[in-house]
Short mmCIF file of C-alpha atoms and ligand atoms in Angstrom, two decimals:
data_model
loop_
_atom_site.label_atom_id
_atom_site.label_comp_id
_atom_site.label_asym_id
_atom_site.label_seq_id
_atom_site.Cartn_x
_atom_site.Cartn_y
_atom_site.Cartn_z
CA UNK A 728 -10.37 -0.40 -8.87
CA UNK A 729 -8.14 -2.32 -6.46
CA UNK A 730 -4.38 -1.72 -6.73
CA UNK A 731 -1.43 -3.32 -4.92
CA UNK A 732 1.90 -1.51 -4.64
CA UNK A 733 4.94 -3.63 -3.75
CA UNK A 734 7.70 -1.52 -2.16
CA UNK A 735 7.49 1.49 0.14
CA UNK A 736 10.34 3.69 -1.10
CA UNK A 737 9.90 7.21 -2.50
CA UNK A 738 8.39 5.82 -5.71
CA UNK A 739 6.00 3.26 -4.20
CA UNK A 740 4.55 5.61 -1.57
CA UNK A 741 4.01 8.34 -4.18
CA UNK A 742 2.19 5.92 -6.50
CA UNK A 743 0.04 4.77 -3.55
CA UNK A 744 -0.69 8.38 -2.59
CA UNK A 745 -1.57 9.39 -6.14
CA UNK A 746 -3.92 6.45 -6.66
CA UNK A 747 -5.72 6.38 -3.34
CA UNK A 748 -8.45 8.86 -4.23
CA UNK A 749 -9.59 6.75 -7.19
CA UNK A 750 -8.69 3.21 -6.10
CA UNK A 751 -8.49 0.91 -3.09
CA UNK A 752 -4.75 0.78 -2.48
CA UNK A 753 -2.71 -1.73 -0.47
CA UNK A 754 1.04 -1.12 -0.20
CA UNK A 755 3.17 -4.11 0.81
CA UNK A 756 6.56 -3.16 2.27
CA UNK A 757 9.01 -5.91 3.27
CA UNK A 758 10.57 -3.91 6.13
CA UNK A 759 9.50 -0.34 6.86
CA UNK A 760 8.89 2.67 4.60
CA UNK A 761 12.21 4.04 3.32
CA UNK A 762 14.17 0.88 4.21
CA UNK A 763 15.72 0.68 0.72
CA UNK A 764 17.68 3.23 -1.35
CA UNK A 765 15.28 6.04 -0.43
CA UNK A 766 16.45 5.88 3.18
CA UNK A 767 20.08 6.10 2.05
CA UNK A 768 19.94 8.69 -0.73
CA UNK A 769 21.73 12.03 -0.68
CA UNK A 770 18.58 13.91 -1.71
CA UNK A 771 20.00 16.10 -4.50
CA UNK A 772 17.26 17.44 -6.77
CA UNK A 773 17.67 19.47 -9.95
CA UNK A 774 16.25 20.06 -13.40
CA UNK A 775 19.70 20.08 -15.08
CA UNK A 776 18.97 17.45 -17.73
CA UNK A 777 19.91 18.01 -21.32
CA UNK A 778 17.16 15.71 -22.61
CA UNK A 779 13.84 17.59 -22.93
CA UNK A 780 11.79 14.69 -21.55
CA UNK A 781 13.99 14.31 -18.46
CA UNK A 782 14.06 18.05 -17.88
CA UNK A 783 10.24 18.22 -17.98
CA UNK A 784 9.94 15.33 -15.49
CA UNK A 785 12.49 16.96 -13.20
CA UNK A 786 10.68 20.30 -13.30
CA UNK A 787 7.40 18.64 -12.37
CA UNK A 788 9.14 16.76 -9.54
CA UNK A 789 10.65 19.99 -8.19
CA UNK A 790 7.21 21.64 -8.25
CA UNK A 791 5.75 18.76 -6.24
CA UNK A 792 8.63 18.80 -3.74
CA UNK A 793 8.02 22.51 -3.19
CA UNK A 794 4.25 21.97 -2.78
CA UNK A 795 4.86 19.26 -0.20
CA UNK A 796 7.52 21.21 1.71
CA UNK A 797 6.27 22.03 5.22
CA UNK A 798 3.96 18.98 5.39
CA UNK A 799 4.75 16.37 8.04
CA UNK A 800 8.51 16.36 8.62
CA UNK A 801 9.37 17.19 5.00
CA UNK A 802 11.25 20.31 3.93
CA UNK A 803 12.63 21.13 0.49
CA UNK A 804 15.63 23.50 0.56
CA UNK A 805 16.11 25.48 -2.64
CA UNK A 806 19.79 25.83 -3.53
CA UNK A 807 21.52 26.24 -6.92
CA UNK A 808 23.24 23.17 -8.39
CA UNK A 809 26.80 23.73 -9.63
CA UNK A 810 28.59 21.23 -11.81
CA UNK A 811 32.09 21.70 -13.10
CA UNK A 812 35.10 20.27 -14.92
CA UNK A 813 38.67 20.98 -13.92
CA UNK A 814 41.55 22.00 -16.18
CA UNK A 815 43.53 19.38 -18.04
CA UNK A 816 46.41 17.80 -16.13
CA UNK A 817 48.94 15.13 -17.11
CA UNK A 818 46.70 12.67 -15.25
CA UNK A 819 43.30 13.72 -16.67
CA UNK A 820 44.54 14.35 -20.25
CA UNK A 821 41.91 14.43 -23.00
CA UNK A 822 39.19 13.40 -20.56
CA UNK A 823 39.37 16.82 -18.93
CA UNK A 824 38.82 18.59 -22.27
CA UNK A 825 35.97 16.24 -23.13
CA UNK A 826 34.20 16.88 -19.81
CA UNK A 827 34.60 20.64 -20.16
CA UNK A 828 33.10 20.64 -23.67
CA UNK A 829 30.28 18.34 -22.54
CA UNK A 830 29.33 20.79 -19.79
CA UNK A 831 29.35 23.72 -22.24
CA UNK A 832 27.15 21.75 -24.70
CA UNK A 833 24.79 20.50 -21.98
CA UNK A 834 24.23 24.05 -20.72
CA UNK A 835 23.33 25.23 -24.24
CA UNK A 836 20.83 22.36 -24.68
CA UNK A 837 19.31 23.07 -21.27
CA UNK A 838 18.83 26.74 -22.10
CA UNK A 839 17.19 25.65 -25.38
CA UNK A 840 14.64 23.77 -23.23
CA UNK A 841 14.01 26.97 -21.24
CA UNK A 842 15.97 25.92 -18.15
CA UNK A 843 17.62 28.62 -16.04
CA UNK A 844 21.23 27.52 -16.51
CA UNK A 845 24.33 29.72 -16.73
CA UNK A 846 27.89 28.84 -17.74
CA UNK A 847 30.68 30.40 -15.68
CA UNK A 848 34.45 30.66 -15.99
CA UNK A 849 36.60 30.03 -12.89
CA UNK A 850 36.78 33.68 -11.81
CA UNK A 851 33.02 34.21 -12.10
CA UNK A 852 32.38 30.99 -10.21
CA UNK A 853 34.73 32.07 -7.42
CA UNK A 854 33.02 35.44 -7.19
CA UNK A 855 29.58 33.89 -6.84
CA UNK A 856 30.62 30.98 -4.62
CA UNK A 857 33.67 31.98 -2.57
CA UNK A 858 33.25 28.73 -0.59
CA UNK A 859 34.52 26.71 -3.60
CA UNK A 860 38.19 26.37 -4.59
CA UNK A 861 38.09 27.51 -8.22
CA UNK A 862 41.69 28.08 -9.34
CA UNK A 863 41.82 24.93 -11.52
CA UNK A 864 38.21 25.01 -12.77
CA UNK A 865 37.97 24.94 -16.58
CA UNK A 866 34.23 25.56 -16.78
CA UNK A 867 31.19 25.41 -14.49
CA UNK A 868 27.46 25.53 -15.03
CA UNK A 869 24.83 26.57 -12.52
CA UNK A 870 21.21 25.36 -12.56
CA UNK A 871 19.10 27.74 -10.50
CA UNK A 872 16.08 25.45 -10.13
CA UNK A 873 17.51 22.92 -7.72
CA UNK A 874 17.76 22.00 -4.08
CA UNK A 875 17.91 19.13 -1.69
CA UNK A 876 15.69 17.26 0.72
CA UNK A 877 15.75 14.37 3.14
CA UNK A 878 14.47 11.36 1.13
CA UNK A 879 13.45 9.51 4.32
CA UNK A 880 11.33 12.46 5.43
CA UNK A 881 9.73 12.58 1.96
CA UNK A 882 8.91 8.86 2.03
CA UNK A 883 7.49 9.02 5.56
CA UNK A 884 5.41 12.12 4.79
CA UNK A 885 3.99 10.68 1.55
CA UNK A 886 3.27 7.45 3.44
CA UNK A 887 1.42 9.37 6.16
CA UNK A 888 -0.63 11.28 3.58
CA UNK A 889 -1.46 8.09 1.65
CA UNK A 890 -2.54 6.40 4.88
CA UNK A 891 -4.64 9.39 5.94
CA UNK A 892 -6.46 9.22 2.59
CA UNK A 893 -7.25 5.53 3.09
CA UNK A 894 -4.33 3.49 1.71
CA UNK A 895 -3.59 0.28 3.63
CA UNK A 896 0.17 0.22 4.26
CA UNK A 897 1.40 -3.16 5.40
CA UNK A 898 4.97 -2.86 6.68
CA UNK A 899 6.96 -5.99 7.54
CA UNK A 900 5.19 -7.75 4.66
CA UNK A 901 7.47 -9.10 1.92
CA UNK A 902 5.54 -9.83 -1.25
CA UNK A 903 6.25 -11.56 -4.51
CA UNK A 904 4.19 -12.23 -7.61
CA UNK A 905 2.66 -15.44 -8.86
CA UNK A 906 3.07 -16.33 -12.55
CA UNK A 907 -0.39 -14.87 -13.26
CA UNK A 908 0.47 -11.55 -11.58
CA UNK A 909 -1.23 -11.95 -8.19
CA UNK A 910 0.48 -10.83 -5.00
CA UNK A 911 1.74 -13.51 -2.63
CA UNK A 912 2.57 -12.75 1.02
CA UNK A 913 2.83 -14.94 4.13
CA UNK A 914 -0.92 -14.38 4.55
CA UNK A 915 -1.70 -15.95 1.15
CA UNK A 916 -2.36 -14.95 -2.45
CA UNK A 917 -4.24 -11.72 -3.13
CA UNK A 918 -5.89 -10.73 -6.40
CA UNK A 919 -5.83 -7.06 -7.44
CA UNK A 920 -6.93 -5.29 -10.62
CA UNK A 921 -3.38 -3.94 -10.99
CA UNK A 922 -0.04 -4.41 -9.26
CA UNK A 923 2.76 -1.81 -9.24
CA UNK A 924 6.18 -3.19 -8.29
CA UNK A 925 8.57 -0.47 -7.07
CA UNK A 926 10.76 -2.71 -4.94
CA UNK A 927 14.07 -1.01 -5.79
CA UNK A 928 16.96 -3.47 -6.02
CA UNK A 929 14.50 -6.37 -5.46
CA UNK A 930 12.19 -5.49 -8.34
CA UNK A 931 13.69 -8.08 -10.68
CA UNK A 932 13.24 -10.95 -8.22
CA UNK A 933 9.70 -9.85 -7.28
CA UNK A 934 8.50 -9.84 -10.92
CA UNK A 935 10.58 -12.82 -12.07
CA UNK A 936 7.61 -15.27 -12.09
CA UNK A 937 5.82 -12.91 -14.51
CA UNK A 938 8.61 -11.74 -16.81
CA UNK A 939 12.39 -11.21 -16.78
CA UNK A 940 13.57 -7.65 -16.16
CA UNK A 941 17.07 -6.42 -17.14
CA UNK A 942 18.06 -4.45 -14.05
CA UNK A 943 21.21 -4.80 -11.93
CA UNK A 944 21.78 -3.48 -8.40
CA UNK A 945 25.13 -1.78 -7.68
CA UNK A 946 26.66 -0.03 -4.65
CA UNK A 947 27.11 3.71 -4.18
CA UNK A 948 28.37 5.43 -1.04
CA UNK A 949 28.04 8.63 0.97
CA UNK A 950 29.79 10.30 3.89
CA UNK A 951 28.64 13.10 6.22
CA UNK A 952 31.16 15.33 7.99
CA UNK A 953 31.14 16.84 11.44
CA UNK A 954 29.88 20.45 11.70
CA UNK A 955 31.42 22.84 9.21
CA UNK A 956 32.03 26.61 9.36
CA UNK A 957 31.35 27.29 5.69
CA UNK A 958 28.27 26.10 3.81
CA UNK A 959 29.02 25.10 0.20
CA UNK A 960 26.46 25.06 -2.61
CA UNK A 961 25.33 21.72 -4.02
CA UNK A 962 28.21 20.71 -6.26
CA UNK A 963 29.06 17.93 -8.72
CA UNK A 964 32.66 17.66 -9.83
CA UNK A 965 32.64 15.85 -13.16
CA UNK A 966 36.44 15.49 -13.08
CA UNK A 967 36.69 14.00 -9.58
CA UNK A 968 33.34 12.19 -9.78
CA UNK A 969 32.29 13.49 -6.35
CA UNK A 970 29.27 15.53 -5.34
CA UNK A 971 28.55 17.38 -2.12
CA UNK A 972 25.77 19.29 -0.47
CA UNK A 973 25.00 20.93 2.88
CA UNK A 974 23.67 18.29 5.28
CA UNK A 975 22.48 19.38 8.72
CA UNK A 976 25.44 21.07 10.39
CA UNK A 977 27.89 19.27 8.10
CA UNK A 978 28.44 18.42 4.44
CA UNK A 979 27.46 15.23 2.61
CA UNK A 980 30.06 13.94 0.14
CA UNK A 981 28.97 11.22 -2.25
CA UNK A 982 30.01 8.93 -5.08
CA UNK A 983 31.94 5.72 -4.40
CA UNK A 984 30.12 4.03 -7.27
CA UNK A 985 31.12 0.40 -7.60
CA UNK A 986 29.95 -0.76 -11.04
CA UNK A 987 29.63 -4.39 -9.96
CA UNK A 988 26.35 -6.29 -9.77
CA UNK A 989 25.25 -6.97 -6.18
CA UNK A 990 22.98 -9.59 -4.67
CA UNK A 991 20.22 -7.44 -3.09
CA UNK A 992 19.98 -9.97 -0.24
CA UNK A 993 23.72 -10.07 0.48
CA UNK A 994 25.70 -6.85 0.08
CA UNK A 995 27.86 -4.57 2.21
CA UNK A 996 25.99 -1.52 3.56
CA UNK A 997 29.18 -0.13 5.16
CA UNK A 998 31.18 2.47 3.22
CA UNK A 999 34.68 1.37 2.15
CA UNK A 1000 37.59 2.84 4.10
CA UNK A 1001 39.22 3.97 0.84
CA UNK A 1002 36.04 5.84 -0.14
CA UNK A 1003 35.93 7.63 3.22
CA UNK A 1004 39.57 8.67 2.92
CA UNK A 1005 38.97 9.91 -0.63
CA UNK A 1006 35.98 12.00 0.57
CA UNK A 1007 38.11 13.74 3.17
CA UNK A 1008 40.81 14.46 0.56
CA UNK A 1009 38.18 15.61 -1.92
CA UNK A 1010 36.85 18.29 0.46
CA UNK A 1011 40.33 19.76 0.58
CA UNK A 1012 40.44 19.93 -3.20
CA UNK A 1013 36.93 21.27 -3.73
CA UNK A 1014 36.60 23.60 -0.79
CA UNK A 1015 40.14 24.24 0.37
CA UNK A 1016 39.41 22.72 3.80
CA UNK A 1017 38.49 19.34 5.16
CA UNK A 1018 36.30 18.16 8.05
CA UNK A 1019 36.33 14.75 9.70
CA UNK A 1020 33.78 12.01 9.09
CA UNK A 1021 30.69 11.84 11.28
CA UNK A 1022 29.12 8.83 9.57
CA UNK A 1023 29.14 7.02 6.25
CA UNK A 1024 27.18 4.31 4.49
CA UNK A 1025 26.51 2.49 1.22
CA UNK A 1026 23.26 1.78 -0.61
CA UNK A 1027 22.06 0.05 -3.75
CA UNK A 1028 21.16 1.82 -6.97
CA UNK A 1029 19.81 0.07 -10.07
CA UNK A 1030 21.20 0.05 -13.63
CA UNK A 1031 19.56 -0.84 -16.96
CA UNK A 1032 21.06 -1.79 -20.34
CA UNK A 1033 20.54 1.69 -21.85
CA UNK A 1034 20.76 3.83 -18.71
CA UNK A 1035 17.09 4.81 -18.81
CA UNK A 1036 14.54 3.61 -16.24
CA UNK A 1037 12.02 0.79 -16.65
CA UNK A 1038 8.61 2.32 -15.96
CA UNK A 1039 5.23 1.09 -17.16
CA UNK A 1040 3.24 -2.06 -17.87
CA UNK A 1041 5.38 -5.20 -18.01
CA UNK A 1042 2.54 -7.70 -18.38
CA UNK A 1043 -1.24 -7.47 -18.25
CA UNK A 1044 -2.02 -5.47 -15.07
CA UNK A 1045 1.57 -5.69 -13.78
CA UNK A 1046 3.51 -2.40 -13.72
CA UNK A 1047 7.11 -1.76 -12.68
CA UNK A 1048 9.18 1.30 -11.76
CA UNK A 1049 12.93 0.83 -11.30
CA UNK A 1050 16.35 1.35 -12.94
CA UNK A 1051 16.97 4.94 -11.85
CA UNK A 1052 20.77 4.95 -12.35
CA UNK A 1053 21.17 6.94 -9.12
CA UNK A 1054 18.52 9.56 -9.98
CA UNK A 1055 15.33 8.00 -8.62
CA UNK A 1056 14.60 10.28 -5.68
CA UNK A 1057 14.70 13.54 -7.60
CA UNK A 1058 12.27 12.16 -10.22
CA UNK A 1059 10.01 10.12 -7.91
CA UNK A 1060 7.14 12.63 -7.55
CA UNK A 1061 6.86 13.13 -11.33
CA UNK A 1062 7.40 9.57 -12.54
CA UNK A 1063 5.10 8.09 -9.88
CA UNK A 1064 2.42 10.60 -10.88
CA UNK A 1065 2.69 9.54 -14.52
CA UNK A 1066 2.64 5.86 -13.60
CA UNK A 1067 -0.42 6.32 -11.37
CA UNK A 1068 -2.22 7.95 -14.30
CA UNK A 1069 -1.23 5.08 -16.60
CA UNK A 1070 -2.56 2.55 -14.07
CA UNK A 1071 -5.86 4.46 -13.82
CA UNK A 1072 -6.04 4.48 -17.61
CA UNK A 1073 -6.07 8.26 -17.96
CA UNK A 1074 -2.44 9.00 -18.81
CA UNK A 1075 0.19 8.03 -21.35
CA UNK A 1076 3.25 5.98 -20.41
CA UNK A 1077 6.51 7.92 -20.10
CA UNK A 1078 7.94 7.74 -23.62
CA UNK A 1079 11.22 5.85 -23.81
CA UNK A 1080 10.87 4.15 -20.41
CA UNK A 1081 8.71 1.18 -21.55
CA UNK A 1082 9.93 -1.87 -19.56
CA UNK A 1083 9.11 -4.12 -22.54
CA UNK A 1084 11.73 -2.48 -24.78
CA UNK A 1085 14.11 -5.30 -23.76
CA UNK A 1086 13.82 -9.09 -23.85
CA UNK A 1087 14.84 -9.13 -20.19
CA UNK A 1088 17.84 -11.42 -20.48
CA UNK A 1089 20.27 -8.90 -22.02
CA UNK A 1090 23.82 -8.99 -20.74
CA UNK A 1091 25.16 -5.48 -20.09
CA UNK A 1092 27.76 -3.52 -18.14
CA UNK A 1093 26.76 -1.24 -15.29
CA UNK A 1094 27.55 2.30 -16.37
CA UNK A 1095 27.32 5.14 -13.89
CA UNK A 1096 24.80 7.92 -14.43
CA UNK A 1097 21.98 8.31 -16.91
CA UNK A 1098 21.88 7.96 -20.66
CA UNK A 1099 21.38 11.67 -21.24
CA UNK A 1100 24.46 12.51 -19.21
CA UNK A 1101 26.54 10.04 -21.15
CA UNK A 1102 25.53 11.30 -24.59
C1 LIG B 1288 24.14 6.73 -1.31
C2 LIG B 1288 23.03 7.06 -2.30
C3 LIG B 1288 22.87 8.37 -2.73
C4 LIG B 1288 21.84 8.68 -3.61
N1 LIG B 1288 21.65 9.99 -3.95
C5 LIG B 1288 20.62 10.33 -4.74
C6 LIG B 1288 20.34 11.70 -5.01
O1 LIG B 1288 21.04 12.60 -4.52
N2 LIG B 1288 19.29 12.01 -5.81
C7 LIG B 1288 18.51 11.03 -6.37
O2 LIG B 1288 17.60 11.34 -7.13
N3 LIG B 1288 18.74 9.72 -6.12
C8 LIG B 1288 19.77 9.36 -5.32
N4 LIG B 1288 19.99 8.04 -5.05
C9 LIG B 1288 19.14 7.03 -5.71
C10 LIG B 1288 17.82 6.91 -4.97
O3 LIG B 1288 18.05 6.54 -3.64
C11 LIG B 1288 16.93 5.85 -5.62
O4 LIG B 1288 16.92 6.00 -7.02
C12 LIG B 1288 15.48 5.95 -5.12
O5 LIG B 1288 15.46 6.11 -3.72
C13 LIG B 1288 14.71 4.74 -5.55
O6 LIG B 1288 13.45 4.73 -4.89
P1 LIG B 1288 12.50 3.47 -5.03
O7 LIG B 1288 11.24 3.80 -4.30
O8 LIG B 1288 12.41 3.09 -6.47
O9 LIG B 1288 13.29 2.27 -4.34
P2 LIG B 1288 13.68 2.01 -2.81
O10 LIG B 1288 13.81 3.25 -2.03
O11 LIG B 1288 14.83 1.07 -2.84
O12 LIG B 1288 12.40 1.26 -2.23
C14 LIG B 1288 12.11 -0.08 -2.51
C15 LIG B 1288 11.37 -0.64 -1.30
O13 LIG B 1288 10.88 -1.93 -1.63
C16 LIG B 1288 10.99 -2.74 -0.48
N5 LIG B 1288 10.99 -4.14 -0.92
C17 LIG B 1288 11.99 -4.83 -1.51
N6 LIG B 1288 11.59 -6.09 -1.77
C18 LIG B 1288 10.30 -6.18 -1.38
C19 LIG B 1288 9.34 -7.22 -1.38
N7 LIG B 1288 9.64 -8.43 -1.86
N8 LIG B 1288 8.11 -6.97 -0.88
C20 LIG B 1288 7.79 -5.74 -0.38
N9 LIG B 1288 8.68 -4.73 -0.34
C21 LIG B 1288 9.92 -4.94 -0.84
C22 LIG B 1288 12.29 -2.29 0.16
O14 LIG B 1288 12.33 -2.65 1.54
C23 LIG B 1288 12.25 -0.80 -0.06
O15 LIG B 1288 11.66 -0.11 1.03
C24 LIG B 1288 21.00 7.67 -4.14
C25 LIG B 1288 21.15 6.36 -3.71
C26 LIG B 1288 22.15 6.05 -2.78
C27 LIG B 1288 22.26 4.62 -2.31
#
């Protein structure tokens, strides 16, 4: 079997790696491995999903991250994931109560799936994590099976392993598809038994000659601080919308979601000044102290009409993997593994992620997060 992979992000390199022992694999990457969202991601990883299918994928991904840790330049740091809602204020109103009850309900559903998740009141949270300011926390949940990693290091390491096993990785090679599903590069048109398109924000334009795909790129942002004295846990504040995690000597603060469709060939990769100011203020609120910015950036995530990814066979021999709603890195090892098995013909598609569940020309709003988190 001869397989082409278009796109060398976390997903594409993992598919290439997982197929190379049973197929001749050529990966076409427009720039260099990790040039897309994978080189800009915060690297949070957890199994805290209240949908059984998503939780199982996340657990498998965490197991693969841990297996890979120590190879090449890749390290997976285990660290609990805390998410919380703050008490109602005049400003947050009913939203605050809704978020707090959602967290309580999510934690129950997660425990039903066998996940190691606890619910904590403010005082208990403060006792366990004295680094967090907890006085106005209404409720928090802690997922023990979680951590973080450098997505660039993951992509490079998986790329190295795929190459060592015989995959041809052609960087600096933009590719598109012909109407009959062959790969076209500057060197000509190449026939393959199967093509997997994992081109991130460009996936729609790459597959357009074959079939329309309802996926929209949108900007999200991150900021890293100078060195800090106190190391916080990985934290998502459902009320403020921010998350943070230890990052080298500093802390990474993220969010800055702009729910506006972007042109993947013409967008602003610089973080907004207002986002950077809000990150500095947010540290004060979440941690009781604030450290100055070291660097900041923006990247493109991809949204779908129902908030679930588009993974599987789009047309005969043409497979896609995109639409991660900001959660593509943490699921890449598991979803790519399932897709590789589907391409080989010895695995089932991921239920619910079929890219043909839409006509492709749906109009829809970009909504932050994943379906399961919005239910
Ligand atoms: C600021 C930020 C923070 C994030 N934080 C997290 C997080 O904490 N946890 C998490 O799980 N996710 C996070 N994400 C989302 C995550 O980055 C993505 O979901 C994930 O990296 C997607 O990987 P991918 O391989 O599908 O796509 P990408 O990494 O975008 O890779 C696509 C690749 O295809 C290449 N390409 C494009 N067009 C072509 C073409 N025509 N021919 C050949 N190659 C092409 C690109 O150059 C790129 O290298 C974050 C994203 C951002 C921007």
